[in-house]
Amino acid sequence: MITIRMTRLAGAAALLCAIALPCAAADDEDPFVEAGWQTPDAPKDADLLRFYTGLTGLKFSIDAKSLTVGKDGVARYTMVAVSPGGAKNVSYEGLRCATMEHKLYAVGNADGSWTKARDPQWLPLVVKGPTVQHATLAKEYICKDSQMPGKPDAIVNDMRYRRTPFSPQS
C-alpha cells in the first residue's frame, strides 16, 4: 500500500515537473539576438559630439562617425571621456533602448587600436553615479523614451544642435 502511494506521488511529481518546466523556461527566454559588430576607426576630435552629464567632472562625447543602429535595435558608438586633468578614455559601447541597458565592447588604446572587453555583459542604466553618461545619452538623445533608438543621422543632428526632449520648443 505504501509502495503504491509512493509510486503515485512520484509519478504525479514527475508529471508536474514535466508540465511546469517548459512554461518556466519559456518565460525566462529573451528573444533578443545580438547582431555581430566590429570596432570602428579611432575617433577624431573633429567628429566628437559633446553632451552634458551633470556634475561628474568628466567631459563626455561620442564619435559621430561611429554611431550605428543595428537590426537588433542596438545603438553602437565610440564614447570619449576626458578628465579635468586631460586624461582621455575611449570606449566602444552599445545601448539597448528596449531594456535600458548598456554594454562595453572594447577599450581604445593610445595607438588607435582596440582591446576587446573580456566579458561584455548588458548592464542596467544608472541615473546617478559614475556611469550616469549612459543614462544621459539614452534619455536625451538615443532612446528619448522609445523602445527603439532613433536614426543615426537624427541622433547626430540632435547632439550637434543640443536638441533634447527637455529643450524649449520653438
PDB file of N, CA and C in Angstrom, residues 28-123:
ATOM      1  N   ASP A  28      11.486  32.609 -19.193  1.00  0.00           N
ATOM      2  CA  ASP A  28      12.828  33.132 -18.992  1.00  0.00           C
ATOM      3  C   ASP A  28      13.548  33.453 -20.294  1.00  0.00           C
ATOM      4  N   GLU A  29      13.030  32.986 -21.426  1.00  0.00           N
ATOM      5  CA  GLU A  29      13.709  33.196 -22.693  1.00  0.00           C
ATOM      6  C   GLU A  29      13.637  34.659 -23.113  1.00  0.00           C
ATOM      7  N   ASP A  30      14.736  35.150 -23.621  1.00  0.00           N
ATOM      8  CA  ASP A  30      14.788  36.509 -24.145  1.00  0.00           C
ATOM      9  C   ASP A  30      14.913  36.382 -25.656  1.00  0.00           C
ATOM     10  N   PRO A  31      13.953  36.885 -26.416  1.00  0.00           N
ATOM     11  CA  PRO A  31      14.008  36.723 -27.868  1.00  0.00           C
ATOM     12  C   PRO A  31      15.113  37.552 -28.525  1.00  0.00           C
ATOM     13  N   PHE A  32      15.789  38.397 -27.763  1.00  0.00           N
ATOM     14  CA  PHE A  32      16.837  39.253 -28.302  1.00  0.00           C
ATOM     15  C   PHE A  32      18.018  38.421 -28.783  1.00  0.00           C
ATOM     16  N   VAL A  33      18.410  38.659 -30.012  1.00  0.00           N
ATOM     17  CA  VAL A  33      19.605  38.034 -30.570  1.00  0.00           C
ATOM     18  C   VAL A  33      20.496  39.169 -31.042  1.00  0.00           C
ATOM     19  N   GLU A  34      21.658  39.290 -30.430  1.00  0.00           N
ATOM     20  CA  GLU A  34      22.551  40.398 -30.752  1.00  0.00           C
ATOM     21  C   GLU A  34      23.255  40.165 -32.082  1.00  0.00           C
ATOM     22  N   ALA A  35      23.286  41.207 -32.888  1.00  0.00           N
ATOM     23  CA  ALA A  35      23.969  41.155 -34.181  1.00  0.00           C
ATOM     24  C   ALA A  35      25.478  41.226 -33.972  1.00  0.00           C
ATOM     25  N   GLY A  36      26.202  40.812 -34.966  1.00  0.00           N
ATOM     26  CA  GLY A  36      27.655  40.937 -34.916  1.00  0.00           C
ATOM     27  C   GLY A  36      28.064  42.405 -34.995  1.00  0.00           C
ATOM     28  N   TRP A  37      29.262  42.715 -34.577  1.00  0.00           N
ATOM     29  CA  TRP A  37      29.734  44.094 -34.589  1.00  0.00           C
ATOM     30  C   TRP A  37      31.233  44.109 -34.833  1.00  0.00           C
ATOM     31  N   GLN A  38      31.710  45.255 -35.281  1.00  0.00           N
ATOM     32  CA  GLN A  38      33.142  45.467 -35.484  1.00  0.00           C
ATOM     33  C   GLN A  38      33.506  46.801 -34.864  1.00  0.00           C
ATOM     34  N   THR A  39      34.704  46.881 -34.316  1.00  0.00           N
ATOM     35  CA  THR A  39      35.150  48.161 -33.777  1.00  0.00           C
ATOM     36  C   THR A  39      35.380  49.132 -34.930  1.00  0.00           C
ATOM     37  N   PRO A  40      35.031  50.388 -34.715  1.00  0.00           N
ATOM     38  CA  PRO A  40      35.220  51.392 -35.766  1.00  0.00           C
ATOM     39  C   PRO A  40      36.652  51.919 -35.767  1.00  0.00           C
ATOM     40  N   ASP A  41      36.923  52.848 -36.673  1.00  0.00           N
ATOM     41  CA  ASP A  41      38.213  53.534 -36.661  1.00  0.00           C
ATOM     42  C   ASP A  41      38.297  54.369 -35.378  1.00  0.00           C
ATOM     43  N   ALA A  42      39.514  54.688 -34.983  1.00  0.00           N
ATOM     44  CA  ALA A  42      39.713  55.531 -33.799  1.00  0.00           C
ATOM     45  C   ALA A  42      39.046  56.884 -34.039  1.00  0.00           C
ATOM     46  N   PRO A  43      38.465  57.478 -32.995  1.00  0.00           N
ATOM     47  CA  PRO A  43      37.776  58.764 -33.182  1.00  0.00           C
ATOM     48  C   PRO A  43      38.738  59.911 -33.465  1.00  0.00           C
ATOM     49  N   LYS A  44      38.235  60.879 -34.219  1.00  0.00           N
ATOM     50  CA  LYS A  44      38.990  62.108 -34.488  1.00  0.00           C
ATOM     51  C   LYS A  44      38.283  63.234 -33.734  1.00  0.00           C
ATOM     52  N   ASP A  45      39.063  64.169 -33.194  1.00  0.00           N
ATOM     53  CA  ASP A  45      38.489  65.263 -32.409  1.00  0.00           C
ATOM     54  C   ASP A  45      37.407  66.027 -33.165  1.00  0.00           C
ATOM     55  N   ALA A  46      37.566  66.204 -34.472  1.00  0.00           N
ATOM     56  CA  ALA A  46      36.601  66.971 -35.269  1.00  0.00           C
ATOM     57  C   ALA A  46      35.232  66.284 -35.344  1.00  0.00           C
ATOM     58  N   ASP A  47      35.183  64.975 -35.091  1.00  0.00           N
ATOM     59  CA  ASP A  47      33.935  64.219 -35.184  1.00  0.00           C
ATOM     60  C   ASP A  47      33.244  64.025 -33.838  1.00  0.00           C
ATOM     61  N   LEU A  48      33.826  64.561 -32.767  1.00  0.00           N
ATOM     62  CA  LEU A  48      33.254  64.341 -31.435  1.00  0.00           C
ATOM     63  C   LEU A  48      32.096  65.293 -31.158  1.00  0.00           C
ATOM     64  N   LEU A  49      31.026  64.725 -30.611  1.00  0.00           N
ATOM     65  CA  LEU A  49      29.844  65.484 -30.218  1.00  0.00           C
ATOM     66  C   LEU A  49      29.716  65.413 -28.700  1.00  0.00           C
ATOM     67  N   ARG A  50      29.912  66.533 -28.058  1.00  0.00           N
ATOM     68  CA  ARG A  50      29.896  66.566 -26.594  1.00  0.00           C
ATOM     69  C   ARG A  50      28.467  66.599 -26.070  1.00  0.00           C
ATOM     70  N   PHE A  51      28.245  65.962 -24.928  1.00  0.00           N
ATOM     71  CA  PHE A  51      26.944  66.032 -24.264  1.00  0.00           C
ATOM     72  C   PHE A  51      27.150  66.209 -22.771  1.00  0.00           C
ATOM     73  N   TYR A  52      26.206  66.893 -22.149  1.00  0.00           N
ATOM     74  CA  TYR A  52      26.295  67.262 -20.744  1.00  0.00           C
ATOM     75  C   TYR A  52      25.757  66.132 -19.868  1.00  0.00           C
ATOM     76  N   THR A  53      26.510  65.787 -18.824  1.00  0.00           N
ATOM     77  CA  THR A  53      26.105  64.681 -17.953  1.00  0.00           C
ATOM     78  C   THR A  53      25.902  65.080 -16.502  1.00  0.00           C
ATOM     79  N   GLY A  54      26.032  66.313 -16.175  1.00  0.00           N
ATOM     80  CA  GLY A  54      25.887  66.700 -14.777  1.00  0.00           C
ATOM     81  C   GLY A  54      27.244  66.973 -14.153  1.00  0.00           C
ATOM     82  N   LEU A  55      27.289  66.812 -12.871  1.00  0.00           N
ATOM     83  CA  LEU A  55      28.482  67.187 -12.112  1.00  0.00           C
ATOM     84  C   LEU A  55      29.457  66.030 -11.933  1.00  0.00           C
ATOM     85  N   THR A  56      29.838  65.359 -13.004  1.00  0.00           N
ATOM     86  CA  THR A  56      30.767  64.236 -12.895  1.00  0.00           C
ATOM     87  C   THR A  56      32.219  64.683 -12.920  1.00  0.00           C
ATOM     88  N   GLY A  57      32.480  65.886 -13.429  1.00  0.00           N
ATOM     89  CA  GLY A  57      33.862  66.345 -13.564  1.00  0.00           C
ATOM     90  C   GLY A  57      34.497  65.906 -14.873  1.00  0.00           C
ATOM     91  N   LEU A  58      33.874  64.971 -15.560  1.00  0.00           N
ATOM     92  CA  LEU A  58      34.390  64.484 -16.837  1.00  0.00           C
ATOM     93  C   LEU A  58      33.599  65.110 -17.979  1.00  0.00           C
ATOM     94  N   LYS A  59      34.256  65.253 -19.120  1.00  0.00           N
ATOM     95  CA  LYS A  59      33.581  65.727 -20.334  1.00  0.00           C
ATOM     96  C   LYS A  59      33.380  64.511 -21.236  1.00  0.00           C
ATOM     97  N   PHE A  60      32.127  64.284 -21.640  1.00  0.00           N
ATOM     98  CA  PHE A  60      31.803  63.126 -22.464  1.00  0.00           C
ATOM     99  C   PHE A  60      31.403  63.546 -23.866  1.00  0.00           C
ATOM    100  N   SER A  61      31.834  62.738 -24.840  1.00  0.00           N
ATOM    101  CA  SER A  61      31.487  62.945 -26.246  1.00  0.00           C
ATOM    102  C   SER A  61      31.296  61.591 -26.895  1.00  0.00           C
ATOM    103  N   ILE A  62      30.566  61.590 -28.002  1.00  0.00           N
ATOM    104  CA  ILE A  62      30.562  60.387 -28.833  1.00  0.00           C
ATOM    105  C   ILE A  62      31.074  60.773 -30.214  1.00  0.00           C
ATOM    106  N   ASP A  63      31.646  59.805 -30.881  1.00  0.00           N
ATOM    107  CA  ASP A  63      32.166  59.990 -32.231  1.00  0.00           C
ATOM    108  C   ASP A  63      31.009  59.844 -33.210  1.00  0.00           C
ATOM    109  N   ALA A  64      30.648  60.922 -33.882  1.00  0.00           N
ATOM    110  CA  ALA A  64      29.514  60.922 -34.804  1.00  0.00           C
ATOM    111  C   ALA A  64      29.666  59.869 -35.900  1.00  0.00           C
ATOM    112  N   LYS A  65      30.890  59.646 -36.356  1.00  0.00           N
ATOM    113  CA  LYS A  65      31.106  58.703 -37.463  1.00  0.00           C
ATOM    114  C   LYS A  65      30.970  57.244 -37.023  1.00  0.00           C
ATOM    115  N   SER A  66      31.075  56.987 -35.729  1.00  0.00           N
ATOM    116  CA  SER A  66      30.988  55.604 -35.251  1.00  0.00           C
ATOM    117  C   SER A  66      29.563  55.183 -34.917  1.00  0.00           C
ATOM    118  N   LEU A  67      28.629  56.120 -34.816  1.00  0.00           N
ATOM    119  CA  LEU A  67      27.266  55.815 -34.380  1.00  0.00           C
ATOM    120  C   LEU A  67      26.513  55.006 -35.428  1.00  0.00           C
ATOM    121  N   THR A  68      26.034  53.836 -35.013  1.00  0.00           N
ATOM    122  CA  THR A  68      25.218  52.983 -35.878  1.00  0.00           C
ATOM    123  C   THR A  68      24.040  52.464 -35.061  1.00  0.00           C
ATOM    124  N   VAL A  69      22.996  52.062 -35.758  1.00  0.00           N
ATOM    125  CA  VAL A  69      21.876  51.383 -35.124  1.00  0.00           C
ATOM    126  C   VAL A  69      21.683  50.088 -35.897  1.00  0.00           C
ATOM    127  N   GLY A  70      21.885  48.965 -35.215  1.00  0.00           N
ATOM    128  CA  GLY A  70      21.800  47.665 -35.869  1.00  0.00           C
ATOM    129  C   GLY A  70      20.374  47.166 -36.012  1.00  0.00           C
ATOM    130  N   LYS A  71      20.209  46.128 -36.825  1.00  0.00           N
ATOM    131  CA  LYS A  71      18.896  45.499 -36.998  1.00  0.00           C
ATOM    132  C   LYS A  71      18.405  44.888 -35.697  1.00  0.00           C
ATOM    133  N   ASP A  72      19.329  44.670 -34.761  1.00  0.00           N
ATOM    134  CA  ASP A  72      18.965  44.130 -33.448  1.00  0.00           C
ATOM    135  C   ASP A  72      18.459  45.217 -32.501  1.00  0.00           C
ATOM    136  N   GLY A  73      18.403  46.466 -32.981  1.00  0.00           N
ATOM    137  CA  GLY A  73      17.913  47.555 -32.147  1.00  0.00           C
ATOM    138  C   GLY A  73      18.945  48.111 -31.188  1.00  0.00           C
ATOM    139  N   VAL A  74      20.210  47.782 -31.388  1.00  0.00           N
ATOM    140  CA  VAL A  74      21.277  48.274 -30.518  1.00  0.00           C
ATOM    141  C   VAL A  74      21.972  49.450 -31.198  1.00  0.00           C
ATOM    142  N   ALA A  75      22.065  50.555 -30.476  1.00  0.00           N
ATOM    143  CA  ALA A  75      22.851  51.699 -30.940  1.00  0.00           C
ATOM    144  C   ALA A  75      24.279  51.465 -30.459  1.00  0.00           C
ATOM    145  N   ARG A  76      25.233  51.532 -31.382  1.00  0.00           N
ATOM    146  CA  ARG A  76      26.638  51.342 -31.031  1.00  0.00           C
ATOM    147  C   ARG A  76      27.406  52.605 -31.388  1.00  0.00           C
ATOM    148  N   TYR A  77      28.373  52.948 -30.556  1.00  0.00           N
ATOM    149  CA  TYR A  77      29.086  54.219 -30.703  1.00  0.00           C
ATOM    150  C   TYR A  77      30.404  54.171 -29.944  1.00  0.00           C
ATOM    151  N   THR A  78      31.298  55.086 -30.323  1.00  0.00           N
ATOM    152  CA  THR A  78      32.528  55.289 -29.568  1.00  0.00           C
ATOM    153  C   THR A  78      32.304  56.458 -28.626  1.00  0.00           C
ATOM    154  N   MET A  79      32.606  56.240 -27.342  1.00  0.00           N
ATOM    155  CA  MET A  79      32.482  57.297 -26.346  1.00  0.00           C
ATOM    156  C   MET A  79      33.876  57.722 -25.909  1.00  0.00           C
ATOM    157  N   VAL A  80      34.045  59.032 -25.749  1.00  0.00           N
ATOM    158  CA  VAL A  80      35.309  59.590 -25.283  1.00  0.00           C
ATOM    159  C   VAL A  80      35.024  60.357 -23.995  1.00  0.00           C
ATOM    160  N   ALA A  81      35.779  60.039 -22.956  1.00  0.00           N
ATOM    161  CA  ALA A  81      35.668  60.733 -21.668  1.00  0.00           C
ATOM    162  C   ALA A  81      37.008  61.409 -21.391  1.00  0.00           C
ATOM    163  N   VAL A  82      36.953  62.698 -21.047  1.00  0.00           N
ATOM    164  CA  VAL A  82      38.173  63.444 -20.763  1.00  0.00           C
ATOM    165  C   VAL A  82      38.073  64.006 -19.343  1.00  0.00           C
ATOM    166  N   SER A  83      39.102  63.739 -18.542  1.00  0.00           N
ATOM    167  CA  SER A  83      39.124  64.215 -17.158  1.00  0.00           C
ATOM    168  C   SER A  83      39.558  65.678 -17.115  1.00  0.00           C
ATOM    169  N   PRO A  84      39.322  66.368 -15.983  1.00  0.00           N
ATOM    170  CA  PRO A  84      39.777  67.760 -15.858  1.00  0.00           C
ATOM    171  C   PRO A  84      41.283  67.909 -16.088  1.00  0.00           C
ATOM    172  N   GLY A  85      42.051  66.857 -15.790  1.00  0.00           N
ATOM    173  CA  GLY A  85      43.495  66.889 -15.992  1.00  0.00           C
ATOM    174  C   GLY A  85      43.930  66.556 -17.405  1.00  0.00           C
ATOM    175  N   GLY A  86      42.969  66.194 -18.278  1.00  0.00           N
ATOM    176  CA  GLY A  86      43.297  65.912 -19.672  1.00  0.00           C
ATOM    177  C   GLY A  86      43.429  64.437 -20.016  1.00  0.00           C
ATOM    178  N   ALA A  87      43.301  63.538 -19.028  1.00  0.00           N
ATOM    179  CA  ALA A  87      43.370  62.102 -19.331  1.00  0.00           C
ATOM    180  C   ALA A  87      42.159  61.707 -20.167  1.00  0.00           C
ATOM    181  N   LYS A  88      42.390  60.892 -21.195  1.00  0.00           N
ATOM    182  CA  LYS A  88      41.331  60.530 -22.127  1.00  0.00           C
ATOM    183  C   LYS A  88      41.098  59.022 -22.103  1.00  0.00           C
ATOM    184  N   ASN A  89      39.828  58.629 -21.981  1.00  0.00           N
ATOM    185  CA  ASN A  89      39.423  57.233 -22.086  1.00  0.00           C
ATOM    186  C   ASN A  89      38.501  57.101 -23.288  1.00  0.00           C
ATOM    187  N   VAL A  90      38.754  56.089 -24.101  1.00  0.00           N
ATOM    188  CA  VAL A  90      37.965  55.841 -25.300  1.00  0.00           C
ATOM    189  C   VAL A  90      37.374  54.443 -25.178  1.00  0.00           C
ATOM    190  N   SER A  91      36.080  54.323 -25.472  1.00  0.00           N
ATOM    191  CA  SER A  91      35.439  53.008 -25.383  1.00  0.00           C
ATOM    192  C   SER A  91      34.427  52.849 -26.511  1.00  0.00           C
ATOM    193  N   TYR A  92      34.231  51.606 -26.932  1.00  0.00           N
ATOM    194  CA  TYR A  92      33.213  51.283 -27.924  1.00  0.00           C
ATOM    195  C   TYR A  92      32.105  50.572 -27.170  1.00  0.00           C
ATOM    196  N   GLU A  93      30.869  51.095 -27.262  1.00  0.00           N
ATOM    197  CA  GLU A  93      29.789  50.647 -26.405  1.00  0.00           C
ATOM    198  C   GLU A  93      28.509  50.426 -27.192  1.00  0.00           C
ATOM    199  N   GLY A  94      27.552  49.764 -26.551  1.00  0.00           N
ATOM    200  CA  GLY A  94      26.233  49.560 -27.125  1.00  0.00           C
ATOM    201  C   GLY A  94      25.169  49.970 -26.133  1.00  0.00           C
ATOM    202  N   LEU A  95      23.993  50.311 -26.659  1.00  0.00           N
ATOM    203  CA  LEU A  95      22.875  50.759 -25.838  1.00  0.00           C
ATOM    204  C   LEU A  95      21.598  50.125 -26.363  1.00  0.00           C
ATOM    205  N   ARG A  96      20.858  49.445 -25.476  1.00  0.00           N
ATOM    206  CA  ARG A  96      19.566  48.841 -25.830  1.00  0.00           C
ATOM    207  C   ARG A  96      18.451  49.665 -25.221  1.00  0.00           C
ATOM    208  N   CYS A  97      17.679  50.330 -26.052  1.00  0.00           N
ATOM    209  CA  CYS A  97      16.562  51.150 -25.565  1.00  0.00           C
ATOM    210  C   CYS A  97      15.448  50.277 -24.993  1.00  0.00           C
ATOM    211  N   ALA A  98      15.213  49.118 -25.588  1.00  0.00           N
ATOM    212  CA  ALA A  98      14.110  48.254 -25.160  1.00  0.00           C
ATOM    213  C   ALA A  98      14.241  47.828 -23.704  1.00  0.00           C
ATOM    214  N   THR A  99      15.476  47.667 -23.241  1.00  0.00           N
ATOM    215  CA  THR A  99      15.699  47.208 -21.860  1.00  0.00           C
ATOM    216  C   THR A  99      16.445  48.238 -21.011  1.00  0.00           C
ATOM    217  N   MET A 100      16.806  49.368 -21.632  1.00  0.00           N
ATOM    218  CA  MET A 100      17.593  50.412 -20.960  1.00  0.00           C
ATOM    219  C   MET A 100      18.846  49.806 -20.320  1.00  0.00           C
ATOM    220  N   GLU A 101      19.648  49.191 -21.180  1.00  0.00           N
ATOM    221  CA  GLU A 101      20.907  48.578 -20.761  1.00  0.00           C
ATOM    222  C   GLU A 101      22.033  49.075 -21.663  1.00  0.00           C
ATOM    223  N   HIS A 102      23.251  48.984 -21.144  1.00  0.00           N
ATOM    224  CA  HIS A 102      24.429  49.334 -21.937  1.00  0.00           C
ATOM    225  C   HIS A 102      25.460  48.229 -21.822  1.00  0.00           C
ATOM    226  N   LYS A 103      26.380  48.219 -22.789  1.00  0.00           N
ATOM    227  CA  LYS A 103      27.406  47.176 -22.829  1.00  0.00           C
ATOM    228  C   LYS A 103      28.708  47.777 -23.327  1.00  0.00           C
ATOM    229  N   LEU A 104      29.808  47.400 -22.705  1.00  0.00           N
ATOM    230  CA  LEU A 104      31.140  47.801 -23.143  1.00  0.00           C
ATOM    231  C   LEU A 104      31.677  46.697 -24.046  1.00  0.00           C
ATOM    232  N   TYR A 105      32.008  47.056 -25.305  1.00  0.00           N
ATOM    233  CA  TYR A 105      32.558  46.079 -26.237  1.00  0.00           C
ATOM    234  C   TYR A 105      34.086  46.095 -26.258  1.00  0.00           C
ATOM    235  N   ALA A 106      34.662  47.304 -26.240  1.00  0.00           N
ATOM    236  CA  ALA A 106      36.120  47.403 -26.364  1.00  0.00           C
ATOM    237  C   ALA A 106      36.593  48.731 -25.787  1.00  0.00           C
ATOM    238  N   VAL A 107      37.880  48.763 -25.472  1.00  0.00           N
ATOM    239  CA  VAL A 107      38.522  49.969 -24.936  1.00  0.00           C
ATOM    240  C   VAL A 107      39.597  50.398 -25.937  1.00  0.00           C
ATOM    241  N   GLY A 108      39.639  51.705 -26.196  1.00  0.00           N
ATOM    242  CA  GLY A 108      40.612  52.234 -27.149  1.00  0.00           C
ATOM    243  C   GLY A 108      41.992  52.371 -26.540  1.00  0.00           C
ATOM    244  N   ASN A 109      42.998  52.098 -27.340  1.00  0.00           N
ATOM    245  CA  ASN A 109      44.397  52.248 -26.929  1.00  0.00           C
ATOM    246  C   ASN A 109      44.970  53.532 -27.529  1.00  0.00           C
ATOM    247  N   ALA A 110      46.066  54.013 -26.970  1.00  0.00           N
ATOM    248  CA  ALA A 110      46.681  55.272 -27.409  1.00  0.00           C
ATOM    249  C   ALA A 110      47.078  55.243 -28.885  1.00  0.00           C
ATOM    250  N   ASP A 111      47.402  54.067 -29.422  1.00  0.00           N
ATOM    251  CA  ASP A 111      47.818  53.973 -30.823  1.00  0.00           C
ATOM    252  C   ASP A 111      46.636  53.863 -31.801  1.00  0.00           C
ATOM    253  N   GLY A 112      45.399  53.945 -31.289  1.00  0.00           N
ATOM    254  CA  GLY A 112      44.219  53.866 -32.138  1.00  0.00           C
ATOM    255  C   GLY A 112      43.653  52.468 -32.295  1.00  0.00           C
ATOM    256  N   SER A 113      44.323  51.481 -31.730  1.00  0.00           N
ATOM    257  CA  SER A 113      43.810  50.113 -31.793  1.00  0.00           C
ATOM    258  C   SER A 113      42.797  49.894 -30.661  1.00  0.00           C
ATOM    259  N   TRP A 114      42.168  48.737 -30.670  1.00  0.00           N
ATOM    260  CA  TRP A 114      41.156  48.409 -29.667  1.00  0.00           C
ATOM    261  C   TRP A 114      41.534  47.142 -28.912  1.00  0.00           C
ATOM    262  N   THR A 115      41.157  47.087 -27.654  1.00  0.00           N
ATOM    263  CA  THR A 115      41.259  45.867 -26.854  1.00  0.00           C
ATOM    264  C   THR A 115      39.837  45.466 -26.489  1.00  0.00           C
ATOM    265  N   LYS A 116      39.419  44.273 -26.947  1.00  0.00           N
ATOM    266  CA  LYS A 116      38.049  43.833 -26.679  1.00  0.00           C
ATOM    267  C   LYS A 116      37.853  43.588 -25.184  1.00  0.00           C
ATOM    268  N   ALA A 117      36.666  43.913 -24.704  1.00  0.00           N
ATOM    269  CA  ALA A 117      36.313  43.668 -23.302  1.00  0.00           C
ATOM    270  C   ALA A 117      36.356  42.165 -23.040  1.00  0.00           C
ATOM    271  N   ARG A 118      36.803  41.786 -21.859  1.00  0.00           N
ATOM    272  CA  ARG A 118      36.948  40.359 -21.544  1.00  0.00           C
ATOM    273  C   ARG A 118      35.625  39.616 -21.478  1.00  0.00           C
ATOM    274  N   ASP A 119      34.656  40.188 -20.793  1.00  0.00           N
ATOM    275  CA  ASP A 119      33.373  39.516 -20.621  1.00  0.00           C
ATOM    276  C   ASP A 119      32.255  40.546 -20.748  1.00  0.00           C
ATOM    277  N   PRO A 120      31.975  41.004 -21.987  1.00  0.00           N
ATOM    278  CA  PRO A 120      30.962  42.048 -22.138  1.00  0.00           C
ATOM    279  C   PRO A 120      29.586  41.560 -21.703  1.00  0.00           C
ATOM    280  N   GLN A 121      28.942  42.335 -20.855  1.00  0.00           N
ATOM    281  CA  GLN A 121      27.615  41.998 -20.339  1.00  0.00           C
ATOM    282  C   GLN A 121      26.701  43.202 -20.463  1.00  0.00           C
ATOM    283  N   TRP A 122      25.422  42.962 -20.683  1.00  0.00           N
ATOM    284  CA  TRP A 122      24.439  44.040 -20.663  1.00  0.00           C
ATOM    285  C   TRP A 122      24.175  44.405 -19.217  1.00  0.00           C
ATOM    286  N   LEU A 123      24.321  45.685 -18.899  1.00  0.00           N
ATOM    287  CA  LEU A 123      24.127  46.190 -17.539  1.00  0.00           C
ATOM    288  C   LEU A 123      23.040  47.258 -17.546  1.00  0.00           C
TER     289      LEU A 123
END
